[in-house]
XYZ file of C-alpha atoms in Angstrom:
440
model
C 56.282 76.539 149.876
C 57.250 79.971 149.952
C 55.348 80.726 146.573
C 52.113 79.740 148.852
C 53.079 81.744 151.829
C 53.899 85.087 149.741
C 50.356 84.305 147.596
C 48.593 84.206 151.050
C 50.629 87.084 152.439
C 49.580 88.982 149.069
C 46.047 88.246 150.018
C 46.315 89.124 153.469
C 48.419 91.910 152.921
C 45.479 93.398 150.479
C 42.933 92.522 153.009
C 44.669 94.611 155.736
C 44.866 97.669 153.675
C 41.167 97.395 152.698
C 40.325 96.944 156.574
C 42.773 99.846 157.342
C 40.794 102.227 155.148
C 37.970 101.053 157.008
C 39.209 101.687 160.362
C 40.319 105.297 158.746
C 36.320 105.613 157.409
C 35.291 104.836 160.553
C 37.690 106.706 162.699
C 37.501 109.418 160.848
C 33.631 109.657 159.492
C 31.862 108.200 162.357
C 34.080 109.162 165.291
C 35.696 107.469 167.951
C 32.257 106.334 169.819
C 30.918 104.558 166.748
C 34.367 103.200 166.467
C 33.875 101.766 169.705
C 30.505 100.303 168.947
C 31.337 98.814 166.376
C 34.587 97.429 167.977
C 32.018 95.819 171.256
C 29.785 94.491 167.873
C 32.726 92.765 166.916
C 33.963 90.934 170.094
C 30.496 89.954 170.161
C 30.516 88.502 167.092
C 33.976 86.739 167.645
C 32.617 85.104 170.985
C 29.839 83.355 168.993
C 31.946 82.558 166.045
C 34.175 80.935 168.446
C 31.768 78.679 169.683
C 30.356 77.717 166.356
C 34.129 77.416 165.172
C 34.169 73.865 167.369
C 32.758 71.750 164.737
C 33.373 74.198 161.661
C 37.219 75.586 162.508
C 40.535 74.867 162.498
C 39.591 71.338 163.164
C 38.315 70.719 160.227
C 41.677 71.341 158.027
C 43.203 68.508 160.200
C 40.089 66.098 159.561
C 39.100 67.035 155.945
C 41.838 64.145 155.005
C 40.935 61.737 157.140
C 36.981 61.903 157.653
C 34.127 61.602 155.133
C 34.229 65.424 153.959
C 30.432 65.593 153.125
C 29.751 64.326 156.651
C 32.184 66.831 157.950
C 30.213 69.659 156.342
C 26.780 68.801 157.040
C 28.108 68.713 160.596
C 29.665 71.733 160.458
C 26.497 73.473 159.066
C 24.393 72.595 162.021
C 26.550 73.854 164.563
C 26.741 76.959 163.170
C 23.213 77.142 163.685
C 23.077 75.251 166.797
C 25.980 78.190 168.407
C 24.235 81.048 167.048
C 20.980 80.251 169.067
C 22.615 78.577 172.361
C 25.291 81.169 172.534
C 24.097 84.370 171.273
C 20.510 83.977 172.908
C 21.889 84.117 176.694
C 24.708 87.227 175.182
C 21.488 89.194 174.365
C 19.713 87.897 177.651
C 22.109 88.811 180.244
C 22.922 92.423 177.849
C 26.496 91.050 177.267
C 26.294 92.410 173.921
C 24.705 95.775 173.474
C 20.998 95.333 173.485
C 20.284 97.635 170.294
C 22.317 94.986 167.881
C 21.544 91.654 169.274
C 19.578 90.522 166.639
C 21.846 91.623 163.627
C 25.334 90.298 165.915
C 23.497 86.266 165.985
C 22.211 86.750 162.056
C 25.938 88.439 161.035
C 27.632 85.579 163.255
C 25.852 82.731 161.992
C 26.947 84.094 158.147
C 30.535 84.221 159.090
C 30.379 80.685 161.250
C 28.761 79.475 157.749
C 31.559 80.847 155.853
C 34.228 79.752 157.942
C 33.112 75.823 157.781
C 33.628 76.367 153.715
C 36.995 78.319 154.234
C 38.716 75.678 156.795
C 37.030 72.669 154.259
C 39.277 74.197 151.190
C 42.618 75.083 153.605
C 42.633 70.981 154.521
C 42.151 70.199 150.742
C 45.209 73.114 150.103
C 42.999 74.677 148.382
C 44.550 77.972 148.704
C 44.176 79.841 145.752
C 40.514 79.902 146.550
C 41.046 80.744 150.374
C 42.873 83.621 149.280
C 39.963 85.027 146.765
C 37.609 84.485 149.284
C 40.019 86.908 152.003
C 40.390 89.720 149.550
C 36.924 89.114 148.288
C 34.779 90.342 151.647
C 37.262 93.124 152.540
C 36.333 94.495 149.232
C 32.713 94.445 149.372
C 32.634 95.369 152.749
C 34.588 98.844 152.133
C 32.396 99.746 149.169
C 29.137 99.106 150.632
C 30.261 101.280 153.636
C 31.348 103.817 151.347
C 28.140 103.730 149.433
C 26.421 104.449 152.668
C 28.196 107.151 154.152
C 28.987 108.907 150.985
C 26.109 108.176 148.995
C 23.643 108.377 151.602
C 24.993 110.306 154.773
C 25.297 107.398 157.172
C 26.590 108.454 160.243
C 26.043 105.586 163.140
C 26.764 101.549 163.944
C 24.674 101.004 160.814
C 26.623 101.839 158.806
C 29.041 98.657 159.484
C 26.105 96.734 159.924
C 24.844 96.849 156.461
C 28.408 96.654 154.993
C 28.894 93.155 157.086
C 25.469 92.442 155.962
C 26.448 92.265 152.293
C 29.816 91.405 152.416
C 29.113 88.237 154.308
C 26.356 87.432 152.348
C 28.163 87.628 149.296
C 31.325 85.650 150.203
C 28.959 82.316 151.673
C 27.402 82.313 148.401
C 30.453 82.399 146.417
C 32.299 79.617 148.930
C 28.971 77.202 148.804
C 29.433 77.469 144.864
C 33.100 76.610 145.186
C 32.795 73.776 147.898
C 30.202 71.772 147.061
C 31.808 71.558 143.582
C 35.128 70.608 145.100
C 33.498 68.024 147.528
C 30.912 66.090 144.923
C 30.258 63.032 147.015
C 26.277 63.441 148.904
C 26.830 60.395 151.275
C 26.530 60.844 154.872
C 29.023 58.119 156.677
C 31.643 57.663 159.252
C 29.363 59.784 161.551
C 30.596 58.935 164.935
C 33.785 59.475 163.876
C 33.831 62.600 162.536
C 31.526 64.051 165.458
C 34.096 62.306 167.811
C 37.027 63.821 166.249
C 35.658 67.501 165.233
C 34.473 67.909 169.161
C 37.209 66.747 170.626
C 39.881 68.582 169.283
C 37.538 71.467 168.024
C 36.681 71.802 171.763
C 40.461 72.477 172.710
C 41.161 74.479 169.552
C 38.384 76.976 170.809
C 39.543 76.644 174.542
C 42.639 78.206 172.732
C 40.905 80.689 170.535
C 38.598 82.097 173.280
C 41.146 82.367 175.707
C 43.278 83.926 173.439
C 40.664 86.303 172.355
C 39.818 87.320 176.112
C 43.318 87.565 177.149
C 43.559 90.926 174.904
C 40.133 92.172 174.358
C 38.728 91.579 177.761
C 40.783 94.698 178.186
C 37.554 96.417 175.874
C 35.233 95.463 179.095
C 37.420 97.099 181.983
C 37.930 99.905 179.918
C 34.822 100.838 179.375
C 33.697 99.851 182.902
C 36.297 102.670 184.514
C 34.170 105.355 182.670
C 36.430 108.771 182.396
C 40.693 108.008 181.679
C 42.758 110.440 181.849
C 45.568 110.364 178.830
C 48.712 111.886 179.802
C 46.861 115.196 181.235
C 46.257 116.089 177.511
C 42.677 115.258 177.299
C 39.881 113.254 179.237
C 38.633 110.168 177.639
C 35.409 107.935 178.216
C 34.723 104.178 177.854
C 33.594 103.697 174.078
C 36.450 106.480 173.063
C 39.179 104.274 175.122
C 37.916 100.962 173.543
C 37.904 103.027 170.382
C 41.377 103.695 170.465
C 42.493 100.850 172.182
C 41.168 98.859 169.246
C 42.956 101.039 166.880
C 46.691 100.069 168.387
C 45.465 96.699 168.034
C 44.095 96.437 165.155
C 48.034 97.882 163.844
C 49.165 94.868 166.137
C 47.559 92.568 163.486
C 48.532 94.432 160.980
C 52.063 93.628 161.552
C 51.139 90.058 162.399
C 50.214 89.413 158.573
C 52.972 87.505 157.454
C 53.201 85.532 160.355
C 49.770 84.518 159.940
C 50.234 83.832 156.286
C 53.036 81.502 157.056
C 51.359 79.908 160.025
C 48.166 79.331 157.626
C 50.704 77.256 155.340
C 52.244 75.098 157.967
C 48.855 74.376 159.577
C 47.539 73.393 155.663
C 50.736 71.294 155.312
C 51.567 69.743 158.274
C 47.492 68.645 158.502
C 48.629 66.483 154.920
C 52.333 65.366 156.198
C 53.438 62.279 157.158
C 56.703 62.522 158.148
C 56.642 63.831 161.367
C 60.527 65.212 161.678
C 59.536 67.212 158.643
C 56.705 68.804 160.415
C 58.838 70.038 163.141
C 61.754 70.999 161.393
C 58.866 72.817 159.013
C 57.625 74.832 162.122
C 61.323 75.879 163.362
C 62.097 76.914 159.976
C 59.193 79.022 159.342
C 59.020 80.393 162.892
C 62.616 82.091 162.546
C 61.242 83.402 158.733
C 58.269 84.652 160.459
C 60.183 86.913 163.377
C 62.620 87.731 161.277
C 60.154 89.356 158.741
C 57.865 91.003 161.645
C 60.682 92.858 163.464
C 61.448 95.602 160.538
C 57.894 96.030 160.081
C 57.529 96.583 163.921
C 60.518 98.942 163.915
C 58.825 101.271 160.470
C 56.006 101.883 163.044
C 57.914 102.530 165.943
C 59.137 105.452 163.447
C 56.573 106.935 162.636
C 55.748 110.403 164.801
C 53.029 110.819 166.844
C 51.750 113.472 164.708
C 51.595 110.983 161.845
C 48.905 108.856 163.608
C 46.884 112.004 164.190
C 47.051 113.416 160.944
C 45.811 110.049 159.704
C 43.611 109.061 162.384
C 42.096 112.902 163.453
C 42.740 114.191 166.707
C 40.412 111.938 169.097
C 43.368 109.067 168.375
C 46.270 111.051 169.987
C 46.984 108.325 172.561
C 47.289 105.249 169.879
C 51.074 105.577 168.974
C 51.933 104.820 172.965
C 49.633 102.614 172.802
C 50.698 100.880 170.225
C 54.703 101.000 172.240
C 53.594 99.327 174.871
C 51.701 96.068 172.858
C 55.547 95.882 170.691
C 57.254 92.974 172.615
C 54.389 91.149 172.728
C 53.590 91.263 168.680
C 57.354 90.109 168.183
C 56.503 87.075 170.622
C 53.245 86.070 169.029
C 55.323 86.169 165.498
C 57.399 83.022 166.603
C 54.790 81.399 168.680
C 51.964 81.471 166.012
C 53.549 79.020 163.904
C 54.073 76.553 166.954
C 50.135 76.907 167.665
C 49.375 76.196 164.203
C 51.961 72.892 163.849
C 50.002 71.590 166.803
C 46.700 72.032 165.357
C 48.159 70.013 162.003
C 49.254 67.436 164.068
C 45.956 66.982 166.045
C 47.309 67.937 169.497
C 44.981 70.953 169.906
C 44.854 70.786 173.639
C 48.617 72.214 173.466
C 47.543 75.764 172.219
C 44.247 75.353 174.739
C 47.137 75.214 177.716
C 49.006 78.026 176.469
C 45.971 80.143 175.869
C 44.688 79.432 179.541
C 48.064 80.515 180.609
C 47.537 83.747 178.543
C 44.028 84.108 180.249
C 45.517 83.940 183.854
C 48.011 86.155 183.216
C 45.944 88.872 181.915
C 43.201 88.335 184.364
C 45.990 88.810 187.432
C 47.423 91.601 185.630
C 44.671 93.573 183.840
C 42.673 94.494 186.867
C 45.784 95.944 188.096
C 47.498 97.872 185.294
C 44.013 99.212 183.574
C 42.532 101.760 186.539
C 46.395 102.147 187.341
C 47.726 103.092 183.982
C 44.912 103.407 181.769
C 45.335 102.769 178.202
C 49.121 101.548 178.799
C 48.062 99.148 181.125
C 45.485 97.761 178.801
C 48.691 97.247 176.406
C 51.169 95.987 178.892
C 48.608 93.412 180.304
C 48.334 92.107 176.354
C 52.237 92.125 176.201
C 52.539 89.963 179.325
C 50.029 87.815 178.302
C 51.132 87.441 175.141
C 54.474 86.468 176.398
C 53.543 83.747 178.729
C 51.829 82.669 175.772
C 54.695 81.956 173.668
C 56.791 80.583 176.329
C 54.215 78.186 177.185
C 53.788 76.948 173.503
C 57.254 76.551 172.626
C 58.599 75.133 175.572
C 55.682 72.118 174.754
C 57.256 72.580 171.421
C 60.441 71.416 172.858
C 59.253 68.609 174.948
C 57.273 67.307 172.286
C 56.897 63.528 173.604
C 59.441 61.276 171.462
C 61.909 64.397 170.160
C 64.874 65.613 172.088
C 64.698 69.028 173.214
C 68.753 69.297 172.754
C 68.170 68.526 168.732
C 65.579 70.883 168.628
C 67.544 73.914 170.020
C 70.345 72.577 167.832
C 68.521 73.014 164.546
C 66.931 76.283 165.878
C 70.209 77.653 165.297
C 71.366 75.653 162.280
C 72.012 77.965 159.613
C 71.628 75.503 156.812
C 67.899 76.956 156.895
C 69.097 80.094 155.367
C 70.565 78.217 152.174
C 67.651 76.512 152.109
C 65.801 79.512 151.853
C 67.703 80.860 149.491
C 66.959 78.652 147.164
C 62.795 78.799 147.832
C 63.591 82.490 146.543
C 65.449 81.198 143.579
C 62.329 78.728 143.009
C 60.494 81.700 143.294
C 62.263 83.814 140.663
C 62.569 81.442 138.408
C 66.259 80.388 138.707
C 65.186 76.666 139.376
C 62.190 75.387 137.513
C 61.471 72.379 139.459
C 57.486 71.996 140.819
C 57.261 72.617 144.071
């Protein structure tokens, strides 16, 4: 297992430094406003994709062995289109995403909604090899296209990102059709009701979770940019795109840290949706949530120690607020480490409507406390708000975790602090390295 979760974290890892010398294009080519454009772009996109994700995300990997897979993908396809027009249409309406880019956000969403049916299809099958070329594969084309058009061709504005999602999308739902509907070779439509039953269902609570997840960090984008003029530290003024601008900055580092949790949450979800053996899945998710904060804490501490002035040299000098910023958001991307593996057993095991109570926890929490801390504090409210949400979060999830109906919660704690685990991962390494050559 760890062999997949380092190949994933390879792939993710790769994909976060492409998207980091995007945010440094942007940041530093385009400025902090088109930064924030294209950061409000974005959300805009996410809220539609999160819709459209229903029948077409994380669902899927938990139906793709037990549902007709054809069936699940035709399905899939139309409610990516079916999102892009009920959802996006009223955004646009009611100017809840910016006017100018309406029509590109519902085109650029329904590509990645496409996409992301096709990339949840091969995670169920463990098809991960291809998952992973897929990652890398649109963080490449998007950097290069962007390139091409600033340095080839001035661009200056949104556009540029536009055209570079344009492409990059494109390219990587071509590739995954070609690799899917070779994989899945049956063309018979059955066990319709069921699969409709069980992909809205529990694709309804997975995106309860998602949204609400989503909202209970970037709704800070909204209220920032609603105050108008926030004053940093009495160093400089700042004004709504330029604090959602650097606001997105600290968290896009947030998720930068979060990669190997993500890479082994990706794995338990993929393995736990094809397990059985139900004390395996848990003590599976225990395990890999003490890998996963062990791993995140050093990398949270190496940016902790890095100056101010390092983030300014790299960033220019618009982004001098982002390293406090980023200080304040700490505590909560330690939490989310250990918790993400929790949400992700519960999607594998089909109880979806766990991480859609922990996310409407996170919601609350933010909504009581964001209001508050953001025209008190500014940009370090906006990051303490996500911290606190965050937190109730993870409490929420793993105390479920623990009162999992039919486990004792006294076992559980127990073999949270076994240390047999760390023999046990010992010898994934010495799989790893070659010292025992049995197939994983």
């Amino acid at each position: 297992m760890l062999r997949s979760i380092l190949a994933n974290f390879s792939a993710r890892f790769a994909v976060a430094l492409i998207n980091f010398m995007v945010l440094l294009l942007t940041a530093r080519m385009l400025g902090s406003d088109v930064r924030g454009e294209i950061s409000v772009i974005a959300l805009g996109m996410n809220i539609i994709h999160l819709i459209s994700d229903i029948a077409g995300g994380p669902s899927l990997v938990y139906l793709v062995p037990r549902a007709s897979n054809y069936t699940l993908l035709i399905i899939g396809y139309a409610w990516s289109f079916v999102s892009a027009i009920i959802i996006g249409i009223p955004l646009a309406y009611f100017e809840l995403i910016p006017p100018a880019f309406a029509t590109h956000i519902l085109i650029l969403s329904l590509l990645v909604s496409l996409h992301s049916v096709h990339l949840n299809m091969l995670l169920g099958r463990e098809r991960n090899r291809e998952y992973n070329m897929l990652l890398v594969t649109q963080a490449i084309v998007l950097i290069l296209v962007m390139g091409i058009v600033i340095f080839a061709f001035g661009g200056k504005t949104t556009g540029v990102f536009i055209i570079g999602a344009y492409v990059a999308y494109g390219t990587v739902l071509l590739i995954s059709t070609v690799m899917v509907w070779r994989v899945f070779k049956v063309r018979k439509i059955e066990q319709v009701a069921q699969a409709l039953t069980g992909l809205f269902r529990n694709g309804f609570f997975t995106q309860v979770a998602s949204l609400t997840h989503q909202l209970s960090v970037r709704i800070s984008f909204y209220i920032l940019a609603a105050i108008g003029t926030i004053n940093f530290a009495g160093q400089m003024e700042l004004n709504g795109d330029q604090a959602v601008g650097i606001y997105s900055i600290a968290i896009s580092l947030a998720e930068a840290i979060l990669l190997f949790s993500q890479s082994v949450a990706t794995i338990v979800l993929s393995r736990t949706a094809n397990a059985n053996d139900q004390q395996y899945k848990r003590r599976l998710a225990v395990q890999c949530s003490k890998l996963s904060l062990v791993v995140t804490i050093p990398g949270i501490a190496l940016f902790m120690l890095l100056p101010e002035s390092f983030y300014v040299n790299l960033l220019g000098p618009d982004f001098l607020p982002v390293k406090q910023v980023f200080t304040f958001l700490t505590p909560g991307i330690a939490l989310v480490s250990f918790g993400t593996v929790y949400s992700h057993y519960f999607s594998g095991t089909g109880k979806h409507f766990m991480n859609a109570i922990s996310g409407t926890v996170a919601l609350t929490i933010t909504l009581l406390t964001a209001y508050v801390l953001i025209p008190g504090y500014g940009l370090v409210g906006a990051s303490l708000a996500a911290s606190l949400a965050y937190a109730g979060m993870v409490l929420t999830i793993f105390v479920l975790f623990l009162f999992e109906r039919g486990f004792s919660p006294a076992e559980t704690i127990r073999g949270f602090f076994s240390v047999a685990d760390f023999a046990l991962l010992k010898k994934q390494f010495d799989k790893l390295l070659g010292k025992n050559t049995t197939k994983e």
